[in-house]
Amino acid sequence: MNRARNILLLILLGISIVFLIYAAVTLYHVSESFVLWNPELAPMQVPLLILSYGVILMLLGMFAIAMYLVLVSNKQNIFQTNTVRWLNRMGHLSLIAFSFMLIMFVYGYVKLGTELGLPGGYMIVAGGFLFLASNVFYFMGTLFRQAVAFKEENELTV
Amino acid sequence: MAIIVNLDVMLAKRKMQLKELSEAIGITQSNLSILKTGKAKAIRFSTLEAICKVLDCQPGDILEFIE
């Protein structure tokens, strides 16, 4: 049952990674269409693309770590110091992605003001989710650190 | 500040091997080795009681507090 659930989780994570790669590929074409629609946005294209690719790269890193942790949990006990380290790394990646999103929003707002409109709203929502995710990862890291300490104490009780 | 385990000293005094003690108290040799080398983080009262019974000593003979 546990193994089947892990396989399902791996499939879902794999689909997410494929979707992110697809988003990275189509992002350039989407930005091109935006520039064609409104040529005034042309100077913003490269900086926003760089920041967007940054966010996608961080998300890819997070999903890759999640896949690694699921694979590790199949083979050995997940309550290890290494897991805490990987969870904290996921938190860092999420926080970096949040920073990119924040910079994107501020940059867009400075350049366009209230004309930023719906994309600005999406940036706020996505940024909020990334900030929440980073906090959840750090919290999970702290919980795992305590669990590892309890496990070690239990194993070293004679 | 540490708790020192003097199990090896007591074993030497009683001229007993770790293997014999582990068989007498029913605890694996590897677990007793963890205790002997000071790697253990805790000791159960039942373990301490069994060790004291077999080695005919007091808990203070096995555990020592050093500042």
Short mmCIF file of C-alpha atoms in Angstrom, two decimals:
data_model
loop_
_atom_site.label_atom_id
_atom_site.label_comp_id
_atom_site.label_asym_id
_atom_site.label_seq_id
_atom_site.Cartn_x
_atom_site.Cartn_y
_atom_site.Cartn_z
CA MET A 1 0.00 0.00 0.00
CA ASN A 2 2.77 2.37 1.03
CA ARG A 3 4.81 1.42 -2.01
CA ALA A 4 1.83 1.96 -4.34
CA ARG A 5 1.27 5.40 -2.78
CA ASN A 6 4.94 6.27 -3.30
CA ILE A 7 4.77 5.19 -6.95
CA LEU A 8 1.67 7.37 -7.44
CA LEU A 9 3.50 10.26 -5.79
CA LEU A 10 6.51 9.74 -8.07
CA ILE A 11 4.24 9.76 -11.14
CA LEU A 12 2.59 13.01 -9.99
CA LEU A 13 5.97 14.61 -9.33
CA GLY A 14 7.19 13.42 -12.75
CA ILE A 15 4.13 14.98 -14.43
CA SER A 16 4.81 18.24 -12.55
CA ILE A 17 8.42 18.26 -13.74
CA VAL A 18 7.33 17.63 -17.36
CA PHE A 19 4.76 20.43 -17.04
CA LEU A 20 7.42 22.81 -15.68
CA ILE A 21 9.79 21.96 -18.54
CA TYR A 22 6.93 22.54 -21.00
CA ALA A 23 6.22 25.90 -19.30
CA ALA A 24 9.91 26.84 -19.60
CA VAL A 25 9.88 26.00 -23.32
CA THR A 26 6.67 27.93 -24.08
CA LEU A 27 7.51 30.91 -21.86
CA TYR A 28 9.66 32.54 -24.52
CA HIS A 29 6.90 32.25 -27.16
CA VAL A 30 4.33 33.64 -24.73
CA SER A 31 6.58 36.64 -23.99
CA GLU A 32 7.07 37.15 -27.76
CA SER A 33 3.30 37.21 -28.29
CA PHE A 34 2.95 39.75 -25.44
CA VAL A 35 5.56 41.98 -27.09
CA LEU A 36 3.81 41.68 -30.46
CA TRP A 37 0.51 42.58 -28.81
CA ASN A 38 2.03 45.58 -27.02
CA PRO A 39 5.50 46.69 -28.29
CA GLU A 40 5.86 49.00 -25.28
CA LEU A 41 6.51 45.88 -23.20
CA ALA A 42 9.61 44.95 -25.29
CA PRO A 43 12.20 46.44 -22.86
CA MET A 44 10.67 44.38 -20.04
CA GLN A 45 10.81 41.08 -21.94
CA VAL A 46 14.38 39.98 -21.11
CA PRO A 47 14.42 40.87 -17.38
CA LEU A 48 11.02 39.27 -16.80
CA LEU A 49 12.06 36.16 -18.77
CA ILE A 50 15.24 35.80 -16.71
CA LEU A 51 13.29 36.10 -13.45
CA SER A 52 10.59 33.68 -14.69
CA TYR A 53 13.23 31.12 -15.68
CA GLY A 54 14.73 31.61 -12.22
CA VAL A 55 11.39 30.74 -10.60
CA ILE A 56 10.95 27.69 -12.87
CA LEU A 57 14.49 26.53 -12.11
CA MET A 58 13.87 26.77 -8.35
CA LEU A 59 10.56 24.89 -8.71
CA LEU A 60 12.30 22.19 -10.76
CA GLY A 61 14.91 21.89 -8.02
CA MET A 62 12.17 21.52 -5.38
CA PHE A 63 10.37 18.81 -7.35
CA ALA A 64 13.65 16.99 -8.01
CA ILE A 65 14.43 16.98 -4.26
CA ALA A 66 10.88 15.77 -3.51
CA MET A 67 11.37 12.89 -5.99
CA TYR A 68 14.71 12.05 -4.40
CA LEU A 69 13.16 12.00 -0.91
CA VAL A 70 10.32 9.71 -2.07
CA LEU A 71 12.87 7.35 -3.67
CA VAL A 72 14.98 7.37 -0.49
CA SER A 73 11.90 6.61 1.64
CA ASN A 74 11.31 3.49 -0.50
CA LYS A 75 14.74 2.08 0.30
CA GLN A 76 15.58 3.24 3.80
CA ASN A 77 14.32 5.08 6.85
CA ILE A 78 13.46 8.68 6.02
CA PHE A 79 14.27 9.95 9.53
CA GLN A 80 17.87 10.93 8.93
CA THR A 81 19.93 14.09 9.29
CA ASN A 82 20.25 14.09 5.50
CA THR A 83 16.47 14.45 5.09
CA VAL A 84 16.50 17.53 7.33
CA ARG A 85 19.21 19.02 5.13
CA TRP A 86 17.19 18.34 1.94
CA LEU A 87 14.01 19.80 3.46
CA ASN A 88 15.88 22.97 4.41
CA ARG A 89 17.28 23.15 0.87
CA MET A 90 13.71 22.94 -0.47
CA GLY A 91 12.81 25.81 1.86
CA HIS A 92 15.76 27.86 0.54
CA LEU A 93 14.75 27.18 -3.07
CA SER A 94 11.16 28.19 -2.34
CA LEU A 95 12.34 31.39 -0.64
CA ILE A 96 14.60 32.24 -3.62
CA ALA A 97 11.67 31.63 -6.00
CA PHE A 98 9.54 33.92 -3.80
CA SER A 99 12.26 36.61 -4.01
CA PHE A 100 12.30 36.33 -7.83
CA MET A 101 8.51 36.65 -7.87
CA LEU A 102 8.65 39.68 -5.58
CA ILE A 103 11.29 41.35 -7.78
CA MET A 104 9.13 40.61 -10.84
CA PHE A 105 6.10 42.21 -9.19
CA VAL A 106 7.99 45.29 -7.99
CA TYR A 107 9.69 45.68 -11.39
CA GLY A 108 6.36 45.31 -13.21
CA TYR A 109 4.64 47.74 -10.83
CA VAL A 110 7.41 50.35 -11.19
CA LYS A 111 7.27 50.10 -15.00
CA LEU A 112 3.52 49.75 -15.54
CA GLY A 113 1.87 50.85 -12.31
CA THR A 114 -1.75 49.77 -11.98
CA GLU A 115 -1.70 48.62 -15.64
CA LEU A 116 0.04 45.50 -14.38
CA GLY A 117 -3.47 44.19 -13.77
CA LEU A 118 -4.22 40.47 -13.66
CA PRO A 119 -0.60 39.23 -14.14
CA GLY A 120 0.30 41.29 -11.06
CA GLY A 121 -2.45 39.54 -9.11
CA TYR A 122 -1.13 36.15 -10.25
CA MET A 123 2.36 37.15 -9.11
CA ILE A 124 1.04 38.08 -5.64
CA VAL A 125 -0.85 34.76 -5.32
CA ALA A 126 2.08 32.67 -6.61
CA GLY A 127 4.52 34.60 -4.41
CA GLY A 128 2.27 34.03 -1.40
CA PHE A 129 2.18 30.30 -2.11
CA LEU A 130 5.97 30.15 -2.47
CA PHE A 131 6.46 32.04 0.80
CA LEU A 132 4.02 29.69 2.55
CA ALA A 133 5.74 26.66 1.00
CA SER A 134 9.15 27.82 2.24
CA ASN A 135 7.76 28.22 5.76
CA VAL A 136 6.17 24.76 5.60
CA PHE A 137 9.49 23.23 4.47
CA TYR A 138 11.41 24.93 7.27
CA PHE A 139 8.77 23.79 9.77
CA MET A 140 8.96 20.23 8.45
CA GLY A 141 12.76 20.42 8.66
CA THR A 142 12.53 21.41 12.33
CA LEU A 143 10.06 18.59 13.02
CA PHE A 144 12.27 16.06 11.25
CA ARG A 145 15.33 17.28 13.19
CA GLN A 146 13.47 16.60 16.45
CA ALA A 147 12.24 13.24 15.16
CA VAL A 148 15.80 12.25 14.21
CA ALA A 149 17.03 13.26 17.67
CA PHE A 150 14.27 11.17 19.33
CA LYS A 151 15.06 8.21 17.07
CA GLU A 152 18.78 8.40 17.90
CA GLU A 153 18.01 8.63 21.61
CA ASN A 154 15.69 5.65 21.36
CA GLU A 155 18.25 3.61 19.44
CA LEU A 156 20.98 4.48 21.93
CA THR A 157 18.91 3.52 24.97
CA VAL A 158 20.23 0.29 26.43
CA MET B 1 30.36 17.53 32.88
CA ALA B 2 29.62 13.93 32.02
CA ILE B 3 28.35 10.61 33.22
CA ILE B 4 31.07 8.00 32.89
CA VAL B 5 30.17 4.33 32.51
CA ASN B 6 32.56 2.11 34.43
CA LEU B 7 31.18 -1.17 33.14
CA ASP B 8 34.58 -2.28 31.83
CA VAL B 9 36.12 -1.67 35.27
CA MET B 10 33.42 -3.72 37.00
CA LEU B 11 33.76 -6.50 34.41
CA ALA B 12 37.51 -6.58 34.99
CA LYS B 13 36.96 -6.68 38.80
CA ARG B 14 34.56 -9.60 38.44
CA LYS B 15 36.83 -11.22 35.82
CA MET B 16 33.89 -11.46 33.47
CA GLN B 17 33.67 -11.12 29.71
CA LEU B 18 31.11 -8.88 27.98
CA LYS B 19 29.72 -11.96 26.25
CA GLU B 20 29.06 -13.69 29.57
CA LEU B 21 27.32 -10.61 30.95
CA SER B 22 25.17 -10.25 27.83
CA GLU B 23 24.10 -13.91 28.13
CA ALA B 24 23.39 -13.52 31.85
CA ILE B 25 21.19 -10.43 31.52
CA GLY B 26 19.69 -11.13 28.12
CA ILE B 27 20.92 -8.04 26.32
CA THR B 28 22.78 -8.18 23.04
CA GLN B 29 26.53 -7.77 23.09
CA SER B 30 26.31 -4.83 20.67
CA ASN B 31 23.95 -2.97 23.02
CA LEU B 32 26.22 -3.62 25.98
CA SER B 33 29.14 -2.45 23.88
CA ILE B 34 27.28 0.84 23.23
CA LEU B 35 26.91 1.19 27.00
CA LYS B 36 30.54 0.23 27.72
CA THR B 37 32.00 2.67 25.19
CA GLY B 38 29.90 5.54 26.55
CA LYS B 39 27.90 6.01 23.35
CA ALA B 40 24.58 5.28 25.07
CA LYS B 41 22.23 8.23 25.60
CA ALA B 42 20.08 6.51 28.22
CA ILE B 43 19.92 3.36 30.31
CA ARG B 44 16.74 1.60 31.44
CA PHE B 45 16.28 0.86 35.16
CA SER B 46 15.62 -2.78 34.21
CA THR B 47 19.01 -2.99 32.44
CA LEU B 48 20.79 -1.32 35.35
CA GLU B 49 19.05 -3.65 37.78
CA ALA B 50 20.04 -6.74 35.78
CA ILE B 51 23.67 -5.60 35.49
CA CYS B 52 23.87 -4.81 39.22
CA LYS B 53 22.33 -8.20 40.05
CA VAL B 54 24.80 -10.17 37.89
CA LEU B 55 27.88 -8.12 38.84
CA ASP B 56 26.76 -7.90 42.49
CA CYS B 57 27.31 -4.14 42.71
CA GLN B 58 25.54 -0.81 43.16
CA PRO B 59 24.44 1.53 40.30
CA GLY B 60 27.07 3.99 41.54
CA ASP B 61 29.78 1.42 40.80
CA ILE B 62 28.75 1.44 37.14
CA LEU B 63 27.85 5.10 36.66
CA GLU B 64 30.00 7.99 37.78
CA PHE B 65 29.47 11.75 37.51
CA ILE B 66 32.52 13.81 36.57
CA GLU B 67 32.53 17.63 36.38
#
